[in-house]
XYZ file of C-alpha atoms in Angstrom:
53
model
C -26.383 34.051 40.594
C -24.379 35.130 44.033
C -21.418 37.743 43.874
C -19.329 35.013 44.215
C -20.214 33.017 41.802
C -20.161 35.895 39.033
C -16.464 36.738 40.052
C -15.453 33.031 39.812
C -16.905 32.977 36.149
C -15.086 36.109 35.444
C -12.038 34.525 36.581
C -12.097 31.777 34.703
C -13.018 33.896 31.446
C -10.597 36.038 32.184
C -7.731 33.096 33.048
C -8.669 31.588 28.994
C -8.902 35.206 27.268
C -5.526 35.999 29.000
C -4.229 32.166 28.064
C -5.477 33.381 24.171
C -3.688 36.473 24.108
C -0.278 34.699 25.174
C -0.465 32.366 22.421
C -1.677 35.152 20.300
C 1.334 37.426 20.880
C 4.107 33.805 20.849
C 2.589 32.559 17.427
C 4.282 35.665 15.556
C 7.614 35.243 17.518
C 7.693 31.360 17.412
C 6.850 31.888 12.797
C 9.569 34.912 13.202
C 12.071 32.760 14.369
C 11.593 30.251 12.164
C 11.829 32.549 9.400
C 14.912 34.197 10.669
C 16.214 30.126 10.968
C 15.438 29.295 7.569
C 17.105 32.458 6.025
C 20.372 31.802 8.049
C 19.973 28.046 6.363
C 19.993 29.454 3.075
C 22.346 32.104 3.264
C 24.565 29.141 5.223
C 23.864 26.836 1.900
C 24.800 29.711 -0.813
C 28.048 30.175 1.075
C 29.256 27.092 1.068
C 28.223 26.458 -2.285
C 30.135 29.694 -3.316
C 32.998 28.009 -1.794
C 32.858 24.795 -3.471
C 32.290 25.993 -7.289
Protein backbone atom coordinates (compact mmCIF):
# COMPACT_ATOMS: atom_id res chain seq x y z
CA UNK A 1 0.00 0.00 0.00
CA UNK A 2 1.60 3.50 -1.49
CA UNK A 3 1.58 6.78 0.71
CA UNK A 4 -1.03 7.81 -1.30
CA UNK A 5 -3.20 5.40 -1.09
CA UNK A 6 -3.02 5.20 2.89
CA UNK A 7 -3.85 9.04 3.07
CA UNK A 8 -6.84 8.59 0.69
CA UNK A 9 -8.22 5.80 3.10
CA UNK A 10 -7.62 8.05 5.96
CA UNK A 11 -9.56 10.60 4.28
CA UNK A 12 -12.33 8.87 3.64
CA UNK A 13 -12.39 7.40 7.35
CA UNK A 14 -11.90 10.45 8.55
CA UNK A 15 -14.76 12.29 6.08
CA UNK A 16 -17.54 9.29 7.78
CA UNK A 17 -16.14 9.54 11.54
CA UNK A 18 -16.42 13.39 11.15
CA UNK A 19 -20.05 12.85 9.19
CA UNK A 20 -20.87 10.54 12.68
CA UNK A 21 -19.91 13.03 15.06
CA UNK A 22 -22.20 15.79 13.32
CA UNK A 23 -25.15 13.71 13.58
CA UNK A 24 -23.98 12.69 16.95
CA UNK A 25 -23.81 16.22 18.39
CA UNK A 26 -27.55 17.38 16.07
CA UNK A 27 -29.50 14.25 17.46
CA UNK A 28 -29.52 15.90 21.11
CA UNK A 29 -30.42 19.41 19.70
CA UNK A 30 -32.95 18.17 17.02
CA UNK A 31 -34.83 15.68 20.57
CA UNK A 32 -34.13 19.13 22.64
CA UNK A 33 -36.13 21.05 20.49
CA UNK A 34 -38.71 18.90 20.22
CA UNK A 35 -38.99 18.67 23.81
CA UNK A 36 -38.85 22.35 24.33
CA UNK A 37 -41.91 22.26 21.34
CA UNK A 38 -43.98 19.90 23.07
CA UNK A 39 -43.76 21.68 26.52
CA UNK A 40 -44.73 25.09 24.90
CA UNK A 41 -47.84 22.83 23.38
CA UNK A 42 -48.86 21.91 26.69
CA UNK A 43 -48.33 24.84 28.62
CA UNK A 44 -50.23 26.59 25.32
CA UNK A 45 -53.21 23.84 25.96
CA UNK A 46 -53.46 24.42 29.97
CA UNK A 47 -53.80 28.11 29.24
CA UNK A 48 -56.37 28.14 27.15
CA UNK A 49 -58.15 25.64 28.97
CA UNK A 50 -57.72 27.87 32.14
CA UNK A 51 -59.41 30.39 30.10
CA UNK A 52 -62.31 28.52 28.99
CA UNK A 53 -63.46 26.82 32.47
Amino acid sequence: MNSQTKLNAFHSLRGTFAKNLDYSFEYPRMVHDRLIYLHQLRNFHEFNLSKVF
